[in-house]
Tab-separated table of C-alpha atoms and ligand atoms in Angstrom:
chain	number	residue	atom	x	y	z
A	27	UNK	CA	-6.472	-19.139	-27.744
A	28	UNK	CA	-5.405	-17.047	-24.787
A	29	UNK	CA	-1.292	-16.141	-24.932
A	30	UNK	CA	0.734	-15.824	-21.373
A	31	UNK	CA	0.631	-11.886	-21.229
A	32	UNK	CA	4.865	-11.157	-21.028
A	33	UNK	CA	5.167	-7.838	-18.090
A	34	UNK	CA	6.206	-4.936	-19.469
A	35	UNK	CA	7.687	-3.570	-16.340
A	36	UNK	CA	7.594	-5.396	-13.192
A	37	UNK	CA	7.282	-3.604	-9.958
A	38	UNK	CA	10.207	-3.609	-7.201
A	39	UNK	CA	7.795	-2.657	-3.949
A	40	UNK	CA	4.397	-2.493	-4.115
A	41	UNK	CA	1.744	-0.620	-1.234
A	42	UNK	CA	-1.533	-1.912	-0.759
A	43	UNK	CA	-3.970	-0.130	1.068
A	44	UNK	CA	-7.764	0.028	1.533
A	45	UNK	CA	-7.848	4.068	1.579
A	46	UNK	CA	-6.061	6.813	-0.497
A	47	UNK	CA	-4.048	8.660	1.845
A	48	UNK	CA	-3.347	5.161	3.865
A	49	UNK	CA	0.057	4.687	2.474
A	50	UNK	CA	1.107	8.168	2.604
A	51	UNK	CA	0.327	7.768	6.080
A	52	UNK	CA	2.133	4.750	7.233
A	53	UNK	CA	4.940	3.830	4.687
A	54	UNK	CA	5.500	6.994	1.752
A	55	UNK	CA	8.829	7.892	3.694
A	56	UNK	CA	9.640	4.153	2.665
A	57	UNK	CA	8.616	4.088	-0.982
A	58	UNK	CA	9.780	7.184	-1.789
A	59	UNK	CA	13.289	6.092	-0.667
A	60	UNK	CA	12.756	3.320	-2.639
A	61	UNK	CA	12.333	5.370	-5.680
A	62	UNK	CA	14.881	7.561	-4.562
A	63	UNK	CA	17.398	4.271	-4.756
A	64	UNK	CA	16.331	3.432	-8.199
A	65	UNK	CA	13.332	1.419	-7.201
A	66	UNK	CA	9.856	1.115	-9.048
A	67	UNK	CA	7.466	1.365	-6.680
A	68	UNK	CA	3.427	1.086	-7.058
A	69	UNK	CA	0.552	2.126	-4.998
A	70	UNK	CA	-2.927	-0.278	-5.553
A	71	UNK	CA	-5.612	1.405	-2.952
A	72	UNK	CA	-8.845	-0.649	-2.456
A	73	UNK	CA	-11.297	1.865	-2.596
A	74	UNK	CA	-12.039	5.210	-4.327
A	75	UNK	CA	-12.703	7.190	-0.853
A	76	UNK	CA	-16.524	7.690	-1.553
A	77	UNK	CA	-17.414	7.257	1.697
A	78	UNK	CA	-14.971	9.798	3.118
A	79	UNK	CA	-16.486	13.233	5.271
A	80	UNK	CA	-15.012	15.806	2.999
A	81	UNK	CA	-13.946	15.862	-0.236
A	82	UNK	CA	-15.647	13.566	-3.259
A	83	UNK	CA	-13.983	10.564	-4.830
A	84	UNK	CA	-13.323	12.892	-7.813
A	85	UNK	CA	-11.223	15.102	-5.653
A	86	UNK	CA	-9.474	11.761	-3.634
A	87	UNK	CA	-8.594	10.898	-7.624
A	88	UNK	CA	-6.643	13.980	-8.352
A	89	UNK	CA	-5.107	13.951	-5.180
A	90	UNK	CA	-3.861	10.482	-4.905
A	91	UNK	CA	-2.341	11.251	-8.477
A	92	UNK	CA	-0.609	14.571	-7.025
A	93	UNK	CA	0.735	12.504	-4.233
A	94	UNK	CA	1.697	9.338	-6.183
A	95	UNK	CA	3.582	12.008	-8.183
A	96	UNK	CA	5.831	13.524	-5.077
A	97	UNK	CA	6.529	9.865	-3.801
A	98	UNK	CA	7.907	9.475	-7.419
A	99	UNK	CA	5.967	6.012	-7.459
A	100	UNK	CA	5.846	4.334	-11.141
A	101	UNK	CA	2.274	2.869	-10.833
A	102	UNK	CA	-0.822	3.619	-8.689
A	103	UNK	CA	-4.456	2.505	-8.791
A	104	UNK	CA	-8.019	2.318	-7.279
A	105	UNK	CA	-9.910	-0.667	-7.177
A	106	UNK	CA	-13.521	-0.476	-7.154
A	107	UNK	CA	-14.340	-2.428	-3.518
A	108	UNK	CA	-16.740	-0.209	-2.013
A	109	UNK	CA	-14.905	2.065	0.970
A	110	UNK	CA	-16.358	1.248	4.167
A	111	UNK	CA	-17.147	-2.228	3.028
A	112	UNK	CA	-13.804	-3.593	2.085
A	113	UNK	CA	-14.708	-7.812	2.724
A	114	UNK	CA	-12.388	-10.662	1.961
A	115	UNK	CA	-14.184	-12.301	-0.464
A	116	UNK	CA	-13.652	-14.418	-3.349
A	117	UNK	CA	-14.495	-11.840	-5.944
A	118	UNK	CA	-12.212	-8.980	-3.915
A	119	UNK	CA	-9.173	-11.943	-3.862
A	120	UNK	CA	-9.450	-12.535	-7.471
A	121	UNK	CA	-9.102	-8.375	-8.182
A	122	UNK	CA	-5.871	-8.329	-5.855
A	123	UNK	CA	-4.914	-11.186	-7.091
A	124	UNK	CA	-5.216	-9.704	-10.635
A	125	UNK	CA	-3.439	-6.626	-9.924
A	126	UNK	CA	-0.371	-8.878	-8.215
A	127	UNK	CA	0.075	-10.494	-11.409
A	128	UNK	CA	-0.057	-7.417	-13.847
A	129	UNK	CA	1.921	-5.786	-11.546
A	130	UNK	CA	4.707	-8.501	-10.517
A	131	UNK	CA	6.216	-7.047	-7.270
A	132	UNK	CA	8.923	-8.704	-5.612
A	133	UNK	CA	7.955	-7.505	-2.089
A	134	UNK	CA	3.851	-6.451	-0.802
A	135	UNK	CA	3.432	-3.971	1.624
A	136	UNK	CA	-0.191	-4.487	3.426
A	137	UNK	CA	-1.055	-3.237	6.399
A	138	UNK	CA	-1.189	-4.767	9.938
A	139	UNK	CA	-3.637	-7.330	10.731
A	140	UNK	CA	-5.118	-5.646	13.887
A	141	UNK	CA	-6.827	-2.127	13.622
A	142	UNK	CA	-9.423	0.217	14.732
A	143	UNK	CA	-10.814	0.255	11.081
A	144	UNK	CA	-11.833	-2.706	9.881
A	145	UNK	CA	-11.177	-2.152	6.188
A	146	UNK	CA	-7.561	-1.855	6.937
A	147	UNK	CA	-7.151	-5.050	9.050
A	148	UNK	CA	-9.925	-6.891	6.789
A	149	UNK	CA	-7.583	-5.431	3.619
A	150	UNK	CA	-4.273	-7.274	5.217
A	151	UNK	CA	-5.758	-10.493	4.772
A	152	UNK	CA	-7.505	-9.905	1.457
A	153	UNK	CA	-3.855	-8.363	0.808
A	154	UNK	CA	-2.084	-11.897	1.928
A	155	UNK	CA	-4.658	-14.112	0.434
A	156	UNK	CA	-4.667	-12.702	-2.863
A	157	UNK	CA	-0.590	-12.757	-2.956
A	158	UNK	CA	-1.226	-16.652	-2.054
A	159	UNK	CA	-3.734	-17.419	-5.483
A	160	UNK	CA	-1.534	-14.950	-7.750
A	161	UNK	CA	0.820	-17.626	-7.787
A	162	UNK	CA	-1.476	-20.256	-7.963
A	163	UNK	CA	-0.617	-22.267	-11.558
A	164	UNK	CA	-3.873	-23.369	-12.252
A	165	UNK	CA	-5.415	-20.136	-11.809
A	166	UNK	CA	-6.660	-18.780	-14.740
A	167	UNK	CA	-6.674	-14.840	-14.428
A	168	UNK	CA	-7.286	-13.139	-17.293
A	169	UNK	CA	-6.043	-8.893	-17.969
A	170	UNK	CA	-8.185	-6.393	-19.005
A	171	UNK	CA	-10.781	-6.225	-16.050
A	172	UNK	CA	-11.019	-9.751	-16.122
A	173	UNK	CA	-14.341	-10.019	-18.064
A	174	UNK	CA	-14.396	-13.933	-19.221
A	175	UNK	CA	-13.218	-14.701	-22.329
A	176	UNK	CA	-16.422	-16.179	-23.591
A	177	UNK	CA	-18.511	-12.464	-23.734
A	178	UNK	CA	-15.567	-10.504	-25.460
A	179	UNK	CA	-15.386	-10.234	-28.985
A	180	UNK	CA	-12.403	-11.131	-30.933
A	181	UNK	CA	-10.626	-7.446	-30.240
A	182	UNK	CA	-11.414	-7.470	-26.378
A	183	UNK	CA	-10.051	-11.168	-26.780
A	184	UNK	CA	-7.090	-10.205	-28.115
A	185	UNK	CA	-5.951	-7.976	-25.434
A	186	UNK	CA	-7.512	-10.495	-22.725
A	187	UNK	CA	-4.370	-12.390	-21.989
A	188	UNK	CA	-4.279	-14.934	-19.751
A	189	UNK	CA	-1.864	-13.557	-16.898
A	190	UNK	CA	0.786	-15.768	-15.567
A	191	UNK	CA	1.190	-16.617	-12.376
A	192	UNK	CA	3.081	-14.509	-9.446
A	193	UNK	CA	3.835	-15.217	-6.386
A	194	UNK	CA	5.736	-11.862	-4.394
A	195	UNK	CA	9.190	-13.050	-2.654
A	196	UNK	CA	8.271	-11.155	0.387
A	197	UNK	CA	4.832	-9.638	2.209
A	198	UNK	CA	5.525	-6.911	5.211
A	199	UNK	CA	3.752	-5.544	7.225
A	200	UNK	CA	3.322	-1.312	8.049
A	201	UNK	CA	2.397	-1.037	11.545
A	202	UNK	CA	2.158	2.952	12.411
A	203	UNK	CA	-1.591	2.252	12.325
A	204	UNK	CA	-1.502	0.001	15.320
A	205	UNK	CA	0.313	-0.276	19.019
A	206	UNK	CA	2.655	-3.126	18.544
A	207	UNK	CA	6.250	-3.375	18.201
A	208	UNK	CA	8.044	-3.434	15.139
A	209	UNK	CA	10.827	-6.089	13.572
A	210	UNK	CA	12.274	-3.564	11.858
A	211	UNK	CA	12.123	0.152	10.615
A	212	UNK	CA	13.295	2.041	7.664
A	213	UNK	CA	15.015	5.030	8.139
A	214	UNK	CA	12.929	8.281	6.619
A	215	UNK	CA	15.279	11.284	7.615
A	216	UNK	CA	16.354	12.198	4.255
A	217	UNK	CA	12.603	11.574	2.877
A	218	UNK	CA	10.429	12.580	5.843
A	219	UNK	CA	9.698	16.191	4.788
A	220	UNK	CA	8.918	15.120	1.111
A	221	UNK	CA	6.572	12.234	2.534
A	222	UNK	CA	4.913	14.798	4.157
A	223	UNK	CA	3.871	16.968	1.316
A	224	UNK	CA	2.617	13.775	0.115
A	225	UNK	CA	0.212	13.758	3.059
A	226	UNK	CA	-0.537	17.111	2.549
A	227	UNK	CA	-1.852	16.440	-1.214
A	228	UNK	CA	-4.771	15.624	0.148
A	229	UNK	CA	-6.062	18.651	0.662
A	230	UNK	CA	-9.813	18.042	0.727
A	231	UNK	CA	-8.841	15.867	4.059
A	232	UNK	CA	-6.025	17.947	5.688
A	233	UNK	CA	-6.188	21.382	4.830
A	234	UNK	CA	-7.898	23.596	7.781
A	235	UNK	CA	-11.839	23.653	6.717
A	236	UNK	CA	-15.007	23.967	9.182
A	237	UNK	CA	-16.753	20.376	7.866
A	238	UNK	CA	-15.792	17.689	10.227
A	239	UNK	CA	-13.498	20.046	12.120
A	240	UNK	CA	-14.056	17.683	15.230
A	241	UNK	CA	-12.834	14.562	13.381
A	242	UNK	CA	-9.866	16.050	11.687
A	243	UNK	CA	-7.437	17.691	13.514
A	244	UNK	CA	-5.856	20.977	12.184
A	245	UNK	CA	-2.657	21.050	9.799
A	246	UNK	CA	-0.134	21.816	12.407
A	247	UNK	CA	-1.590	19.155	14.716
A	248	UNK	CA	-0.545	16.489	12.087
A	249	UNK	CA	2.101	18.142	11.555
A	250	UNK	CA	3.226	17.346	15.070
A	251	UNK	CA	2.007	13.933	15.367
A	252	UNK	CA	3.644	12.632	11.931
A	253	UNK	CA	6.712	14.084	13.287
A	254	UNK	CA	5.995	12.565	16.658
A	255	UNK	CA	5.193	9.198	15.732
A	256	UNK	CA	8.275	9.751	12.923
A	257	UNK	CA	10.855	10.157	15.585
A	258	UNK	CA	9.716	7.666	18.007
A	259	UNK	CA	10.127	4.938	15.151
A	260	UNK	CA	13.647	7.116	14.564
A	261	UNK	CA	14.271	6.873	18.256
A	262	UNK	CA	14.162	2.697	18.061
A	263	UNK	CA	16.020	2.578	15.016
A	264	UNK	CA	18.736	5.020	16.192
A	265	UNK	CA	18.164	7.801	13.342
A	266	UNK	CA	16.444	10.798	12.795
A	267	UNK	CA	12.363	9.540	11.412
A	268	UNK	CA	11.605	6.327	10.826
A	269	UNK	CA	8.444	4.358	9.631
A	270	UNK	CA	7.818	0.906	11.422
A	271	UNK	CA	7.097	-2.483	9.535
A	272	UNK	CA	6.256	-6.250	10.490
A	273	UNK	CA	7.920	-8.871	8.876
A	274	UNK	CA	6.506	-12.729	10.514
A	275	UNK	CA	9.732	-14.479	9.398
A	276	UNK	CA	12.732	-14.454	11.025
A	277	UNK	CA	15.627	-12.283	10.207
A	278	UNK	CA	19.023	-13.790	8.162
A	279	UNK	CA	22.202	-12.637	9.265
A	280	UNK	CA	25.464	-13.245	7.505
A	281	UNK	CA	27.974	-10.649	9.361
A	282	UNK	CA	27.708	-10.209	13.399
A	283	UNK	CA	29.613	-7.091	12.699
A	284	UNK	CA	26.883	-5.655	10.122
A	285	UNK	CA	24.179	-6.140	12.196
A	286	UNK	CA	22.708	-2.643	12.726
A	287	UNK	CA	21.141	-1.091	15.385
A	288	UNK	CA	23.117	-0.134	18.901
A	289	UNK	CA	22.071	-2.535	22.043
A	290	UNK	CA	24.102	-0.825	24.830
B	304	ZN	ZN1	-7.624	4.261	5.995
């Protein structure tokens, strides 16, 4: 008989991504001032990076674990989809879907729908789709990888609890990656520099290093264009940095007078 697994810990925010360095990149300010409020925040990454120029997935590992570490995020993981190849396919849904319920955040962060790289725009709909059959009732997921039941033995069975549904309250969307106009941003002043040396933990991809010198620009380069794109977002927002988001629902207002954001 498989029990309802009961969460230990349920997630506040949780960051999906189909890289390691992708949420650093377009929404760490964000989680980190999550955290920072008394959040718990989570980072699930599709892939392991093995397809990546420099560095090997070994190295991505220990770096996505030094990072996860400065955006003081409570939970962070790699699936196994193969990088370069992330598809939105049954089997793929069913590991998001997996991780949703294990995980039980209250509001998904994928990315934006339209991209240069397909893994990221293929991995917001995987992302949105697999939110949809978390919550489906009659979906039996079970923990523990998710071998089924009928090839474990009586110990793996014991720990293979069926997970109960979840369904996140709300899915948004982190747009730095694309040219389109935000609903809203977050402010990242206090957090920006901090977020950075996130980025920076990757030092297999950012620190200045002859291989692939022509696809990766040098350190002060991003430098300047994290802070560029930070302030522009800022510059909307009317503070300092920001990092910009998508939401596809409208936004509820109970105070005219609260309503942030000058117009004139
Ligand atoms: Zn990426």
């Amino acid at each position: 008989m498989s029990t309802l697994a009961t969460p230990t810990a349920s997630l506040d925010v949780l960051a999906i991504a189909a890289h390691r360095d992708d949420v650093e990149q377009t929404c760490g300010g964000t989680l980190l001032k999550m955290a920072q409020h008394g959040r718990r925040t989570g980072i699930l990454d599709l892939t392991q990076g093995e397809m990546g120029t420099r560095g090997t997935t070994e190295d991505r590992a220990r770096e996505a674990a030094d990072a996860a570490k400065i955006l003081r995020v409570a939970w962070r993981q790699a699936l196994d989809i193969p990088d370069g190849r992330v598809e939105n396919t049954w089997e793929n849904r069913l590991k998001v879907a997996r991780v949703i319920r294990e995980q039980r955040p209250r509001v998904v962060i994928l990315p934006y729908w339209k991209g240069r790289h397909p893994d990221h725009y293929t991995a917001s709909t995987l992302g949105y789709e697999a939110c949809f059959l978390a919550g489906l009732a009659k979906l039996d997921l079970v923990g523990d990888a998710g071998d089924p039941p009928a090839r474990l033995d009586s110990r793996q069975e014991a720990r293979a609890t069926r997970l109960s549904p979840h369904r996140p309250f709300k899915i948004i969307y982190a747009t730095l990656y694309y040219d389109v106009r935000p609903t809203f941003v977050v402010d990242i002043t206090e957090s920006f520099e901090v977020r950075f040396q996130a980025l920076m933990a990757y030092k297999s991809q950012f620190s200045d290093q002859e291989a692939g010198k022509d696809l990766f620009p040098a350190q002060a380069e991003i430098r300047a264009r994290t802070e560029a794109m930070a302030r522009f977002y800022g510059l909307l927002g009317g503070v300092t940095y920001a990092e910009p988001f998508l939401q596809k629902e409208v936004g509820l207002v109970e105070d005219l007078t609260l309503i942030p954001v000058k117009s004139i």
